[in-house]
């Protein structure tokens, strides 16, 4: 269900609910405008939410550009993820009440706003004893990492996983969740000027091995597996040569899951990987997953991730916080290569 918001054609007021609205697809800095929006009182199964914080994710950018798999009707408010507090509920809504923290679990709801009206079924209650930034960023990247580690291979302590984009938000969540389970991670990153600092940060999160794409291609990679089992699971978010080289190190009968294509290059699987190593290839899309899983499983997943956050086993991504009015700066930073910081809009 799409958010029930209507634009108000009057001068911008700080008292009225505001949102980042786009009326046509294009580059976000060019088509987004901060406007007053009308957020009516909820009826039936609707819930009125005061948004607290919302991140900027690549899927948000793609949706505004018009290149995402699912697009809301225009005009629309940007943003797919965030956390808010319930301020009013419809007469039939029963799963949340005023004062509860909630996060959206459907795409295209529009979270870059100070207030929103959403369907009760599109929200999940979340405990308020974790950080606002942690709550605002839990429903996309940590949930993706959780499913990637849970749904494709039965992993046990001592097993290993290899992933490219190891420094991405999903990659960092994979590192931390895997570490909490006793699973070894081999994390591939692009070479960069501050590589030693990046390696140190990932190791602080629990990464066992951090290597560059160039190191992945070298014969010396075989030495790594003298003390580490070959991975049962490969997580691909890049495509191109990075994926092909990663596959060569996957254990017999292992699985590769593709959940992104940052390089915008095709995934090429060597024939010998299929014929001799009996490898399996699959794909994961966050949006499709949430439409195919029941509410109980979603609630359990969120509960498990919140528990990891409370115990300090899952940290929010490094971030820069911006007032909603400074959205253009946040958008530019979100598309800056090698920045490795999540941009968060604070309402």
XYZ file of C-alpha atoms in Angstrom:
347
model
C 0.000 0.000 0.000
C 1.372 3.376 -0.949
C 1.480 6.194 1.655
C -1.603 8.357 1.933
C -0.037 11.795 1.544
C -1.200 14.783 -0.421
C 0.782 17.841 -1.440
C -0.296 21.196 -0.085
C 0.136 24.139 -2.441
C 1.066 26.756 0.141
C 4.293 28.370 1.388
C 6.604 26.024 3.261
C 5.940 26.043 6.992
C 8.019 24.411 9.705
C 4.788 23.628 11.611
C 3.237 21.544 8.851
C 4.448 18.030 8.036
C 7.168 18.153 5.402
C 8.599 15.652 2.992
C 11.130 15.297 0.192
C 8.824 15.009 -2.809
C 9.584 14.179 -6.428
C 7.005 14.687 -9.177
C 9.084 13.137 -11.970
C 11.973 10.691 -12.200
C 15.524 11.953 -12.511
C 18.654 12.656 -10.521
C 17.605 13.125 -6.864
C 19.348 16.470 -6.374
C 17.446 17.822 -9.371
C 13.939 16.441 -8.828
C 13.544 16.339 -5.029
C 11.909 19.296 -3.303
C 11.215 19.838 0.395
C 7.476 20.536 0.531
C 4.588 20.645 2.937
C 2.540 17.455 2.801
C -0.899 16.703 4.140
C -1.035 13.769 6.549
C -4.669 13.099 7.495
C -5.790 11.395 10.691
C -5.720 7.608 10.397
C -8.843 5.539 9.834
C -9.444 1.788 9.959
C -6.003 0.065 9.739
C -3.928 3.190 9.152
C -1.179 4.470 11.436
C 0.160 8.005 11.708
C 3.887 8.114 12.398
C 6.269 10.884 13.372
C 9.513 9.978 11.608
C 12.697 10.204 13.667
C 15.435 9.302 11.182
C 15.826 7.755 7.727
C 18.935 6.716 5.784
C 19.758 7.184 2.114
C 20.272 3.814 0.402
C 21.182 2.985 -3.223
C 17.665 1.592 -3.742
C 16.237 4.987 -2.739
C 18.337 6.671 -5.411
C 17.344 4.081 -8.041
C 13.659 4.509 -7.213
C 13.856 8.287 -7.712
C 15.810 7.795 -10.940
C 13.058 5.450 -12.136
C 15.354 2.432 -12.540
C 14.174 0.339 -9.580
C 12.044 -2.788 -10.012
C 9.107 -1.232 -8.137
C 8.089 2.405 -8.483
C 5.428 4.285 -6.498
C 2.917 6.506 -8.283
C 3.985 10.129 -8.632
C 4.190 12.495 -6.893
C 5.925 10.490 -4.184
C 7.962 11.004 -1.033
C 11.469 9.530 -1.204
C 12.940 6.939 1.121
C 12.250 3.281 1.886
C 13.779 2.800 5.334
C 13.697 4.586 8.674
C 12.268 4.642 12.170
C 9.427 6.641 13.621
C 7.169 6.853 16.644
C 3.428 6.176 16.413
C 1.365 9.262 17.235
C -2.131 8.090 16.238
C -3.795 4.859 15.106
C -6.971 4.046 13.205
C -9.924 2.479 14.973
C -9.110 -1.046 13.725
C -5.312 -0.993 14.136
C -4.283 -3.339 16.947
C -0.592 -4.287 16.551
C 0.809 -0.868 17.491
C -0.210 1.979 19.756
C 0.873 5.597 20.295
C 4.409 5.824 21.620
C 5.641 2.648 19.882
C 8.689 2.796 17.644
C 8.013 1.320 14.209
C 9.954 0.595 11.031
C 8.573 0.066 7.495
C 8.885 -3.370 5.902
C 7.381 -2.522 2.500
C 9.131 -0.602 -0.267
C 8.023 2.762 -1.615
C 6.281 4.018 1.534
C 8.132 7.332 1.634
C 10.189 7.832 4.806
C 11.986 11.100 4.055
C 9.371 13.141 5.847
C 8.553 14.486 9.287
C 5.209 12.638 9.431
C 3.595 9.892 7.389
C 0.401 7.855 7.187
C 0.955 4.153 6.566
C -0.926 0.894 6.507
C -0.596 -1.064 9.752
C 0.542 -4.145 7.822
C 3.472 -2.184 6.351
C 4.966 -1.493 9.794
C 6.709 -3.602 12.419
C 7.057 -2.543 16.036
C 10.642 -2.291 17.230
C 12.014 -1.876 20.761
C 13.041 1.654 21.690
C 16.079 0.578 23.743
C 18.449 0.592 20.740
C 19.904 3.691 19.113
C 17.812 5.721 16.690
C 20.436 5.264 13.959
C 20.519 1.520 14.630
C 16.729 1.306 14.384
C 16.634 3.503 11.271
C 19.083 1.274 9.410
C 18.026 -2.203 10.560
C 15.356 -3.156 8.044
C 17.370 -3.237 4.793
C 21.068 -4.065 5.147
C 21.115 -6.105 8.399
C 17.981 -7.977 7.302
C 19.603 -8.716 3.944
C 22.741 -10.008 5.673
C 20.631 -12.121 8.048
C 18.782 -13.810 5.177
C 21.921 -14.350 3.100
C 23.534 -16.208 5.998
C 20.379 -18.122 6.938
C 18.542 -19.174 3.805
C 21.022 -20.727 1.365
C 23.504 -22.902 3.257
C 23.398 -24.572 6.678
C 26.407 -22.873 8.212
C 28.007 -24.046 11.446
C 30.738 -22.596 13.660
C 34.059 -23.025 11.876
C 32.571 -22.758 8.380
C 33.623 -19.865 6.153
C 31.910 -17.374 3.852
C 33.465 -15.250 1.114
C 31.968 -11.958 -0.035
C 32.862 -9.074 -2.293
C 31.842 -5.517 -1.334
C 32.996 -6.480 2.146
C 33.013 -2.839 3.242
C 29.435 -2.149 2.101
C 26.676 -1.791 4.689
C 25.450 -5.320 3.944
C 29.037 -6.586 3.990
C 29.686 -5.070 7.412
C 26.482 -6.616 8.746
C 27.522 -10.008 7.307
C 30.872 -9.715 9.097
C 29.258 -8.998 12.457
C 26.439 -11.547 12.266
C 28.846 -14.231 11.053
C 31.281 -13.425 13.867
C 28.484 -13.829 16.421
C 27.858 -17.321 14.992
C 31.516 -18.370 14.898
C 31.631 -18.274 11.095
C 34.825 -17.127 9.357
C 34.522 -14.345 6.775
C 36.796 -13.696 3.790
C 36.075 -10.147 2.682
C 37.054 -8.771 -0.711
C 37.348 -4.992 -1.154
C 38.561 -2.659 -3.865
C 42.045 -1.228 -3.470
C 42.071 2.406 -2.308
C 44.395 5.016 -0.785
C 43.173 4.377 2.798
C 43.222 0.568 2.522
C 45.085 -0.052 5.836
C 42.497 2.011 7.695
C 39.640 0.129 6.035
C 41.216 -3.243 6.845
C 41.563 -2.210 10.481
C 37.932 -1.054 10.682
C 36.624 -4.302 9.204
C 38.788 -6.389 11.511
C 37.476 -4.405 14.467
C 33.999 -5.516 13.382
C 35.087 -9.158 13.393
C 36.420 -9.739 9.862
C 38.850 -12.664 9.763
C 40.425 -11.962 6.359
C 40.343 -8.773 4.270
C 41.839 -8.954 0.775
C 41.721 -6.785 -2.330
C 40.317 -7.849 -5.684
C 43.894 -7.972 -6.990
C 44.935 -10.361 -4.202
C 41.890 -12.525 -4.937
C 43.277 -13.224 -8.431
C 46.786 -14.202 -7.309
C 47.960 -17.828 -6.958
C 48.922 -17.072 -3.354
C 45.220 -17.159 -2.463
C 45.538 -20.938 -2.089
C 47.758 -20.374 0.953
C 44.836 -18.808 2.804
C 43.001 -22.125 2.756
C 45.770 -23.987 4.552
C 44.312 -22.701 7.833
C 40.800 -21.807 6.712
C 38.164 -24.082 5.137
C 37.030 -23.238 1.647
C 33.803 -21.251 1.841
C 30.438 -22.944 1.529
C 28.788 -19.645 0.624
C 29.804 -16.776 -1.669
C 27.933 -13.476 -1.491
C 28.087 -11.367 -4.640
C 27.171 -7.703 -4.799
C 29.566 -6.660 -7.562
C 29.482 -8.858 -10.669
C 32.099 -9.005 -13.395
C 35.608 -10.376 -12.775
C 35.274 -10.049 -9.008
C 32.497 -12.626 -8.997
C 34.262 -15.019 -11.366
C 37.426 -15.032 -9.259
C 35.476 -15.447 -6.027
C 33.690 -18.497 -7.451
C 36.984 -20.273 -8.107
C 37.563 -20.540 -4.353
C 34.107 -21.829 -3.412
C 33.969 -25.299 -1.884
C 32.596 -28.288 -3.799
C 28.784 -28.105 -3.831
C 28.779 -24.566 -2.446
C 26.355 -21.763 -3.243
C 26.780 -18.284 -4.655
C 24.053 -15.740 -3.959
C 23.901 -12.531 -5.985
C 22.126 -9.634 -4.289
C 23.527 -6.697 -6.245
C 25.537 -5.663 -9.295
C 27.624 -2.631 -8.398
C 30.027 -3.106 -11.317
C 27.099 -3.174 -13.759
C 28.766 -6.142 -15.452
C 27.317 -9.619 -16.061
C 27.935 -12.528 -13.730
C 30.142 -15.042 -15.558
C 30.332 -18.558 -14.114
C 33.208 -20.748 -15.380
C 31.933 -24.028 -16.841
C 34.224 -26.082 -14.612
C 32.592 -24.550 -11.538
C 29.256 -26.000 -12.605
C 30.429 -29.310 -14.068
C 33.165 -30.346 -11.662
C 32.481 -28.405 -8.469
C 28.677 -28.741 -8.615
C 28.185 -25.134 -7.552
C 24.761 -23.567 -7.202
C 23.889 -19.977 -8.139
C 20.933 -18.085 -6.759
C 19.686 -14.527 -6.323
C 18.232 -12.475 -3.492
C 16.136 -9.337 -3.797
C 15.058 -7.631 -0.598
C 11.723 -6.484 -2.016
C 10.696 -9.952 -3.237
C 11.722 -11.506 0.067
C 9.472 -9.302 2.179
C 6.493 -10.068 -0.023
C 7.091 -13.820 0.315
C 7.661 -14.253 4.057
C 5.104 -14.295 6.849
C 4.815 -11.701 9.579
C 6.024 -14.041 12.323
C 9.330 -14.673 10.547
C 9.875 -10.947 9.962
C 9.224 -10.231 13.648
C 11.667 -12.960 14.720
C 14.356 -11.612 12.400
C 13.983 -8.070 13.724
C 14.011 -9.369 17.304
C 17.226 -11.338 16.676
C 18.940 -8.328 15.103
C 17.857 -5.998 17.924
C 19.253 -8.493 20.426
C 22.611 -8.431 18.619
C 22.555 -4.627 18.757
C 21.835 -4.611 22.485
C 24.765 -6.966 23.099
C 27.099 -4.829 21.004
C 27.455 -7.584 18.407
C 25.875 -5.529 15.596
C 26.853 -1.880 15.344
C 25.087 0.717 13.201
C 27.090 1.639 10.097
C 29.412 4.660 10.307
C 27.172 7.546 9.400
C 26.853 11.276 8.915
C 23.666 12.852 10.229
C 21.947 15.670 8.360
C 18.898 17.835 9.120
C 16.147 17.254 6.566
C 16.772 20.749 5.158
C 20.318 19.740 4.166
C 19.156 16.805 2.061
C 21.081 17.919 -1.033
C 24.415 17.625 0.809
C 23.398 14.214 2.148
C 22.443 13.025 -1.340
C 25.763 14.124 -2.840
C 27.698 12.377 -0.074
C 25.665 9.194 -0.534
C 26.909 8.962 -4.129
C 30.563 9.772 -3.399
C 32.886 6.794 -4.107
C 34.891 5.282 -1.233
C 33.141 7.434 1.395
C 31.894 4.327 3.269
C 29.560 6.343 5.510
C 25.798 6.056 5.586
C 23.998 9.365 5.193
C 21.150 9.739 7.699
C 18.352 12.315 7.539
C 17.358 13.381 11.058
C 13.817 14.717 11.327
